[in-house]
JSON list of C-alpha atoms and ligand atoms in Angstrom, two decimals:
[
{"chain": "A", "resi": 1386, "resn": "MET", "atom": "CA", "xyz": [110.37, 97.11, 86.81]},
{"chain": "A", "resi": 1387, "resn": "ASP", "atom": "CA", "xyz": [107.10, 96.87, 84.91]},
{"chain": "A", "resi": 1388, "resn": "ALA", "atom": "CA", "xyz": [106.10, 100.32, 83.65]},
{"chain": "A", "resi": 1389, "resn": "ASP", "atom": "CA", "xyz": [102.42, 99.44, 84.18]},
{"chain": "A", "resi": 1390, "resn": "ARG", "atom": "CA", "xyz": [103.13, 99.21, 87.88]},
{"chain": "A", "resi": 1391, "resn": "ARG", "atom": "CA", "xyz": [104.90, 102.54, 88.21]},
{"chain": "A", "resi": 1392, "resn": "ILE", "atom": "CA", "xyz": [102.91, 104.72, 90.61]},
{"chain": "A", "resi": 1393, "resn": "ALA", "atom": "CA", "xyz": [104.93, 107.91, 90.95]},
{"chain": "A", "resi": 1394, "resn": "ALA", "atom": "CA", "xyz": [108.35, 109.43, 91.19]},
{"chain": "A", "resi": 1395, "resn": "LEU", "atom": "CA", "xyz": [109.69, 109.12, 94.71]},
{"chain": "A", "resi": 1396, "resn": "ASP", "atom": "CA", "xyz": [109.76, 112.91, 95.03]},
{"chain": "A", "resi": 1397, "resn": "GLU", "atom": "CA", "xyz": [106.02, 113.03, 94.40]},
{"chain": "A", "resi": 1398, "resn": "VAL", "atom": "CA", "xyz": [105.25, 111.15, 97.61]},
{"chain": "A", "resi": 1399, "resn": "PRO", "atom": "CA", "xyz": [104.84, 113.88, 100.22]},
{"chain": "A", "resi": 1400, "resn": "GLU", "atom": "CA", "xyz": [106.59, 113.80, 103.59]},
{"chain": "A", "resi": 1401, "resn": "ASP", "atom": "CA", "xyz": [103.80, 115.50, 105.52]},
{"chain": "A", "resi": 1402, "resn": "SER", "atom": "CA", "xyz": [100.77, 113.97, 103.83]},
{"chain": "A", "resi": 1403, "resn": "THR", "atom": "CA", "xyz": [99.82, 111.02, 101.63]},
{"chain": "A", "resi": 1404, "resn": "LEU", "atom": "CA", "xyz": [99.57, 110.28, 97.93]},
{"chain": "A", "resi": 1405, "resn": "LEU", "atom": "CA", "xyz": [96.23, 108.73, 97.00]},
{"chain": "A", "resi": 1406, "resn": "VAL", "atom": "CA", "xyz": [96.04, 106.13, 94.22]},
{"chain": "A", "resi": 1407, "resn": "THR", "atom": "CA", "xyz": [93.45, 103.77, 92.81]},
{"chain": "A", "resi": 1408, "resn": "LEU", "atom": "CA", "xyz": [94.08, 100.04, 92.48]},
{"chain": "A", "resi": 1409, "resn": "ARG", "atom": "CA", "xyz": [92.15, 97.13, 91.02]},
{"chain": "A", "resi": 1410, "resn": "PRO", "atom": "CA", "xyz": [92.06, 94.03, 93.23]},
{"chain": "A", "resi": 1411, "resn": "VAL", "atom": "CA", "xyz": [92.87, 90.91, 91.21]},
{"chain": "A", "resi": 1412, "resn": "ASP", "atom": "CA", "xyz": [90.30, 89.06, 93.31]},
{"chain": "A", "resi": 1413, "resn": "PRO", "atom": "CA", "xyz": [87.22, 91.30, 93.60]},
{"chain": "A", "resi": 1414, "resn": "ASP", "atom": "CA", "xyz": [86.08, 89.31, 96.63]},
{"chain": "A", "resi": 1415, "resn": "SER", "atom": "CA", "xyz": [89.19, 90.40, 98.53]},
{"chain": "A", "resi": 1416, "resn": "VAL", "atom": "CA", "xyz": [87.62, 93.78, 99.25]},
{"chain": "A", "resi": 1417, "resn": "ALA", "atom": "CA", "xyz": [84.54, 94.29, 101.39]},
{"chain": "A", "resi": 1418, "resn": "GLU", "atom": "CA", "xyz": [81.45, 96.40, 100.90]},
{"chain": "A", "resi": 1419, "resn": "GLY", "atom": "CA", "xyz": [82.02, 98.30, 104.14]},
{"chain": "A", "resi": 1420, "resn": "GLU", "atom": "CA", "xyz": [85.50, 99.51, 103.24]},
{"chain": "A", "resi": 1421, "resn": "GLY", "atom": "CA", "xyz": [85.13, 103.18, 102.48]},
{"chain": "A", "resi": 1422, "resn": "ASP", "atom": "CA", "xyz": [87.71, 103.29, 99.70]},
{"chain": "A", "resi": 1423, "resn": "VAL", "atom": "CA", "xyz": [85.99, 100.73, 97.46]},
{"chain": "A", "resi": 1424, "resn": "GLY", "atom": "CA", "xyz": [84.41, 101.85, 94.21]},
{"chain": "A", "resi": 1425, "resn": "ALA", "atom": "CA", "xyz": [83.57, 100.57, 90.76]},
{"chain": "A", "resi": 1426, "resn": "ASP", "atom": "CA", "xyz": [84.70, 101.43, 87.26]},
{"chain": "A", "resi": 1427, "resn": "ASP", "atom": "CA", "xyz": [82.43, 101.89, 84.24]},
{"chain": "A", "resi": 1428, "resn": "ASP", "atom": "CA", "xyz": [82.40, 98.16, 83.56]},
{"chain": "A", "resi": 1429, "resn": "GLY", "atom": "CA", "xyz": [81.44, 97.27, 87.12]},
{"chain": "A", "resi": 1430, "resn": "GLY", "atom": "CA", "xyz": [84.98, 96.21, 88.04]},
{"chain": "A", "resi": 1431, "resn": "VAL", "atom": "CA", "xyz": [86.00, 96.76, 91.63]},
{"chain": "A", "resi": 1432, "resn": "GLU", "atom": "CA", "xyz": [88.40, 99.55, 92.55]},
{"chain": "A", "resi": 1433, "resn": "ALA", "atom": "CA", "xyz": [90.09, 100.26, 95.87]},
{"chain": "A", "resi": 1434, "resn": "GLU", "atom": "CA", "xyz": [92.48, 102.92, 97.09]},
{"chain": "A", "resi": 1435, "resn": "ALA", "atom": "CA", "xyz": [95.92, 103.03, 98.62]},
{"chain": "A", "resi": 1436, "resn": "ILE", "atom": "CA", "xyz": [97.69, 105.85, 100.44]},
{"chain": "A", "resi": 1437, "resn": "LEU", "atom": "CA", "xyz": [101.45, 106.18, 100.03]},
{"chain": "A", "resi": 1438, "resn": "LEU", "atom": "CA", "xyz": [103.61, 107.64, 102.79]},
{"chain": "A", "resi": 1439, "resn": "ARG", "atom": "CA", "xyz": [107.19, 108.78, 102.63]},
{"chain": "A", "resi": 1440, "resn": "LEU", "atom": "CA", "xyz": [109.46, 107.10, 105.19]},
{"chain": "A", "resi": 1441, "resn": "ASP", "atom": "CA", "xyz": [113.06, 107.92, 106.11]},
{"chain": "A", "resi": 1442, "resn": "ASP", "atom": "CA", "xyz": [114.20, 104.95, 104.05]},
{"chain": "A", "resi": 1443, "resn": "GLY", "atom": "CA", "xyz": [111.50, 104.45, 101.46]},
{"chain": "A", "resi": 1444, "resn": "VAL", "atom": "CA", "xyz": [107.75, 104.41, 101.04]},
{"chain": "A", "resi": 1445, "resn": "SER", "atom": "CA", "xyz": [104.93, 102.49, 102.68]},
{"chain": "A", "resi": 1446, "resn": "ALA", "atom": "CA", "xyz": [101.38, 102.00, 101.42]},
{"chain": "A", "resi": 1447, "resn": "PHE", "atom": "CA", "xyz": [98.10, 101.03, 103.01]},
{"chain": "A", "resi": 1448, "resn": "ARG", "atom": "CA", "xyz": [94.50, 100.69, 101.99]},
{"chain": "A", "resi": 1449, "resn": "ASN", "atom": "CA", "xyz": [92.66, 103.95, 102.54]},
{"chain": "A", "resi": 1450, "resn": "TYR", "atom": "CA", "xyz": [90.23, 103.06, 105.30]},
{"chain": "A", "resi": 1451, "resn": "CYS", "atom": "CA", "xyz": [90.37, 103.32, 109.07]},
{"chain": "A", "resi": 1452, "resn": "GLN", "atom": "CA", "xyz": [90.49, 100.25, 111.27]},
{"chain": "A", "resi": 1453, "resn": "HIS", "atom": "CA", "xyz": [87.93, 101.77, 113.66]},
{"chain": "A", "resi": 1454, "resn": "TRP", "atom": "CA", "xyz": [85.05, 102.55, 111.32]},
{"chain": "A", "resi": 1455, "resn": "THR", "atom": "CA", "xyz": [86.03, 100.91, 108.07]},
{"chain": "A", "resi": 1456, "resn": "ASP", "atom": "CA", "xyz": [83.76, 103.14, 106.02]},
{"chain": "A", "resi": 1457, "resn": "VAL", "atom": "CA", "xyz": [85.92, 106.14, 106.97]},
{"chain": "A", "resi": 1458, "resn": "ARG", "atom": "CA", "xyz": [88.69, 107.05, 104.55]},
{"chain": "A", "resi": 1459, "resn": "LEU", "atom": "CA", "xyz": [91.97, 108.35, 105.98]},
{"chain": "A", "resi": 1460, "resn": "ASP", "atom": "CA", "xyz": [92.76, 110.42, 102.88]},
{"chain": "A", "resi": 1461, "resn": "LYS", "atom": "CA", "xyz": [89.64, 112.26, 101.76]},
{"chain": "A", "resi": 1462, "resn": "ASP", "atom": "CA", "xyz": [91.12, 113.24, 98.38]},
{"chain": "A", "resi": 1463, "resn": "GLU", "atom": "CA", "xyz": [93.32, 116.01, 99.76]},
{"chain": "A", "resi": 1464, "resn": "GLY", "atom": "CA", "xyz": [95.96, 113.96, 101.56]},
{"chain": "A", "resi": 1465, "resn": "ALA", "atom": "CA", "xyz": [95.75, 112.42, 105.00]},
{"chain": "A", "resi": 1466, "resn": "PHE", "atom": "CA", "xyz": [97.08, 114.28, 108.03]},
{"chain": "A", "resi": 1467, "resn": "VAL", "atom": "CA", "xyz": [100.61, 113.00, 108.73]},
{"chain": "A", "resi": 1468, "resn": "ARG", "atom": "CA", "xyz": [102.85, 114.16, 111.57]},
{"chain": "A", "resi": 1469, "resn": "ASN", "atom": "CA", "xyz": [106.08, 112.66, 112.85]},
{"chain": "A", "resi": 1470, "resn": "GLY", "atom": "CA", "xyz": [105.64, 109.79, 110.43]},
{"chain": "A", "resi": 1471, "resn": "GLU", "atom": "CA", "xyz": [102.20, 108.88, 111.77]},
{"chain": "A", "resi": 1472, "resn": "VAL", "atom": "CA", "xyz": [98.87, 108.97, 109.94]},
{"chain": "A", "resi": 1473, "resn": "PHE", "atom": "CA", "xyz": [95.92, 110.45, 111.82]},
{"chain": "A", "resi": 1474, "resn": "CYS", "atom": "CA", "xyz": [92.31, 109.50, 111.30]},
{"chain": "A", "resi": 1475, "resn": "GLN", "atom": "CA", "xyz": [90.41, 112.76, 111.51]},
{"chain": "A", "resi": 1476, "resn": "LYS", "atom": "CA", "xyz": [87.19, 111.09, 112.63]},
{"chain": "A", "resi": 1477, "resn": "HIS", "atom": "CA", "xyz": [88.17, 110.08, 116.17]},
{"chain": "A", "resi": 1478, "resn": "GLY", "atom": "CA", "xyz": [91.91, 110.75, 116.25]},
{"chain": "A", "resi": 1479, "resn": "ALA", "atom": "CA", "xyz": [93.43, 107.28, 115.89]},
{"chain": "A", "resi": 1480, "resn": "THR", "atom": "CA", "xyz": [97.12, 107.38, 114.95]},
{"chain": "A", "resi": 1481, "resn": "PHE", "atom": "CA", "xyz": [98.86, 104.77, 112.81]},
{"chain": "A", "resi": 1482, "resn": "GLU", "atom": "CA", "xyz": [102.61, 104.24, 112.59]},
{"chain": "A", "resi": 1483, "resn": "GLY", "atom": "CA", "xyz": [103.78, 105.03, 109.08]},
{"chain": "A", "resi": 1484, "resn": "GLU", "atom": "CA", "xyz": [106.13, 102.09, 108.77]},
{"chain": "A", "resi": 1485, "resn": "SER", "atom": "CA", "xyz": [103.87, 99.31, 110.05]},
{"chain": "A", "resi": 1486, "resn": "GLY", "atom": "CA", "xyz": [100.34, 100.75, 110.00]},
{"chain": "A", "resi": 1487, "resn": "TYR", "atom": "CA", "xyz": [100.03, 99.81, 113.67]},
{"chain": "A", "resi": 1488, "resn": "CYS", "atom": "CA", "xyz": [97.49, 101.88, 115.60]},
{"chain": "A", "resi": 1489, "resn": "ASN", "atom": "CA", "xyz": [99.31, 103.13, 118.69]},
{"chain": "A", "resi": 1490, "resn": "PHE", "atom": "CA", "xyz": [96.57, 105.44, 119.96]},
{"chain": "A", "resi": 1491, "resn": "GLY", "atom": "CA", "xyz": [92.82, 105.78, 119.67]},
{"chain": "A", "resi": 1492, "resn": "PRO", "atom": "CA", "xyz": [89.70, 103.65, 119.59]},
{"chain": "A", "resi": 1493, "resn": "CYS", "atom": "CA", "xyz": [91.26, 100.94, 117.42]},
{"chain": "A", "resi": 1494, "resn": "GLU", "atom": "CA", "xyz": [94.56, 100.78, 119.32]},
{"chain": "A", "resi": 1495, "resn": "GLY", "atom": "CA", "xyz": [96.36, 97.54, 118.48]},
{"chain": "A", "resi": 1496, "resn": "ALA", "atom": "CA", "xyz": [94.77, 97.19, 115.04]},
{"chain": "A", "resi": 1497, "resn": "VAL", "atom": "CA", "xyz": [96.87, 97.43, 111.89]},
{"chain": "A", "resi": 1498, "resn": "LEU", "atom": "CA", "xyz": [96.11, 99.12, 108.58]},
{"chain": "A", "resi": 1499, "resn": "GLU", "atom": "CA", "xyz": [95.84, 96.77, 105.61]},
{"chain": "A", "resi": 1500, "resn": "ASP", "atom": "CA", "xyz": [99.17, 97.08, 103.87]},
{"chain": "A", "resi": 1501, "resn": "VAL", "atom": "CA", "xyz": [99.87, 97.22, 100.14]},
{"chain": "A", "resi": 1502, "resn": "ASP", "atom": "CA", "xyz": [103.35, 96.22, 98.97]},
{"chain": "A", "resi": 1503, "resn": "VAL", "atom": "CA", "xyz": [105.29, 98.88, 97.10]},
{"chain": "A", "resi": 1504, "resn": "THR", "atom": "CA", "xyz": [108.95, 99.14, 96.22]},
{"chain": "A", "resi": 1505, "resn": "VAL", "atom": "CA", "xyz": [111.31, 101.94, 95.26]},
{"chain": "A", "resi": 1506, "resn": "ALA", "atom": "CA", "xyz": [113.60, 101.55, 92.26]},
{"chain": "A", "resi": 1507, "resn": "ASP", "atom": "CA", "xyz": [115.48, 104.11, 90.18]},
{"chain": "A", "resi": 1508, "resn": "GLY", "atom": "CA", "xyz": [113.82, 107.02, 91.96]},
{"chain": "A", "resi": 1509, "resn": "ALA", "atom": "CA", "xyz": [110.27, 105.79, 91.42]},
{"chain": "A", "resi": 1510, "resn": "VAL", "atom": "CA", "xyz": [107.65, 103.91, 93.41]},
{"chain": "A", "resi": 1511, "resn": "TYR", "atom": "CA", "xyz": [106.21, 100.71, 91.96]},
{"chain": "A", "resi": 1512, "resn": "LEU", "atom": "CA", "xyz": [103.33, 98.51, 93.02]},
{"chain": "A", "resi": 1513, "resn": "ALA", "atom": "CA", "xyz": [104.84, 95.24, 94.20]},
{"chain": "A", "resi": 1514, "resn": "ASP", "atom": "CA", "xyz": [101.66, 93.63, 95.49]},
{"chain": "A", "resi": 1515, "resn": "ASP", "atom": "CA", "xyz": [100.37, 90.80, 93.30]},
{"chain": "A", "resi": 1516, "resn": "ALA", "atom": "CA", "xyz": [96.90, 91.22, 94.76]},
{"chain": "A", "resi": 1517, "resn": "TYR", "atom": "CA", "xyz": [96.40, 94.51, 92.90]},
{"chain": "A", "resi": 1518, "resn": "GLU", "atom": "CA", "xyz": [96.89, 96.21, 89.56]},
{"chain": "A", "resi": 1519, "resn": "PHE", "atom": "CA", "xyz": [97.69, 99.90, 89.41]},
{"chain": "A", "resi": 1520, "resn": "VAL", "atom": "CA", "xyz": [94.89, 101.94, 87.83]},
{"chain": "A", "resi": 1521, "resn": "ARG", "atom": "CA", "xyz": [95.64, 105.65, 88.30]},
{"chain": "A", "resi": 1522, "resn": "ARG", "atom": "CA", "xyz": [96.66, 108.38, 90.66]},
{"chain": "A", "resi": 1523, "resn": "GLY", "atom": "CA", "xyz": [93.74, 109.87, 92.54]},
{"chain": "A", "resi": 1524, "resn": "PRO", "atom": "CA", "xyz": [90.56, 108.50, 94.08]},
{"chain": "A", "resi": 1525, "resn": "SER", "atom": "CA", "xyz": [88.42, 105.52, 93.18]},
{"chain": "A", "resi": 1526, "resn": "ARG", "atom": "CA", "xyz": [84.90, 106.04, 91.90]},
{"chain": "A", "resi": 1527, "resn": "ARG", "atom": "CA", "xyz": [82.77, 105.40, 94.93]},
{"chain": "A", "resi": 1528, "resn": "ASP", "atom": "CA", "xyz": [79.03, 105.69, 95.72]},
{"chain": "A", "resi": 1529, "resn": "ALA", "atom": "CA", "xyz": [78.51, 109.30, 94.90]},
{"chain": "A", "resi": 1530, "resn": "ASP", "atom": "CA", "xyz": [80.13, 109.29, 91.49]},
{"chain": "A", "resi": 1531, "resn": "ALA", "atom": "CA", "xyz": [79.95, 105.67, 90.42]},
{"chain": "A", "resi": 1532, "resn": "GLY", "atom": "CA", "xyz": [76.28, 105.91, 89.39]},
{"chain": "A", "resi": 1533, "resn": "ASP", "atom": "CA", "xyz": [74.76, 102.81, 87.87]},
{"chain": "A", "resi": 1534, "resn": "SER", "atom": "CA", "xyz": [78.14, 101.13, 87.65]},
{"chain": "A", "resi": 1535, "resn": "ARG", "atom": "CA", "xyz": [78.27, 100.79, 91.44]},
{"chain": "A", "resi": 1536, "resn": "ILE", "atom": "CA", "xyz": [79.11, 97.21, 92.12]},
{"chain": "A", "resi": 1537, "resn": "ASP", "atom": "CA", "xyz": [76.38, 95.12, 93.70]},
{"chain": "A", "resi": 1538, "resn": "PHE", "atom": "CA", "xyz": [77.91, 93.25, 96.61]},
{"chain": "A", "resi": 1539, "resn": "THR", "atom": "CA", "xyz": [74.60, 91.62, 97.51]},
{"chain": "A", "resi": 1540, "resn": "GLY", "atom": "CA", "xyz": [74.54, 89.45, 94.42]},
{"chain": "A", "resi": 1541, "resn": "ASN", "atom": "CA", "xyz": [71.01, 90.58, 93.58]},
{"chain": "B", "resi": 1775, "resn": "FES", "atom": "S1", "xyz": [86.87, 106.19, 112.29]},
{"chain": "B", "resi": 1775, "resn": "FES", "atom": "FE1", "xyz": [89.01, 106.42, 112.44]},
{"chain": "B", "resi": 1775, "resn": "FES", "atom": "S2", "xyz": [89.35, 106.69, 114.53]},
{"chain": "B", "resi": 1775, "resn": "FES", "atom": "FE2", "xyz": [87.23, 106.35, 114.41]}
]
C-alpha cells in the first residue's frame, strides 16, 4: 500500500467513537459549500473531513456531515457518539448504521452518509478512495480558523 495513503494503525480507530481525518478532494467541485466539514488550506485548496469507525470486521469511513442539516458535523473534533455500531447526530438524534451509513432513525431516515473508501492491510487503515488524498489526522480548517484562505465558492 502507498505510505502516503496510510491513515492510522487499526488499533487507533476507536470502537466507541470515531477517528477524524482531513482529506483533499481531487476534484474541488465535488464538495459543496453547505457541507459543514469543508475547509481550505493556506493555498486556498479545498479540504474535507472523514470519520472512521471500527466495525467487527474492519473499518468504515464517511464524510463528516449529517444528512439532515448538512452544515452539522457528526464529529465535532472530539469523536462522534457511537453506540452499538451506530453513529448518532447530536443535533436532532439521527442514527446511522456504521457499516452502510444508512439512517435508520431520525429526521433524515432513509438517507445515507457519503461514504469514503478505506481498506485495512497489515494492521493499518489506508485511504482507498481515488476521489481524495489523505492530508492529516484531525480536523479541516473551516470558517473560524481558515481566515483569508477560506475558499470562495461564489466565484467572486
Ligand atoms: S442535523 Fe443531524 S439529525 Fe438534524
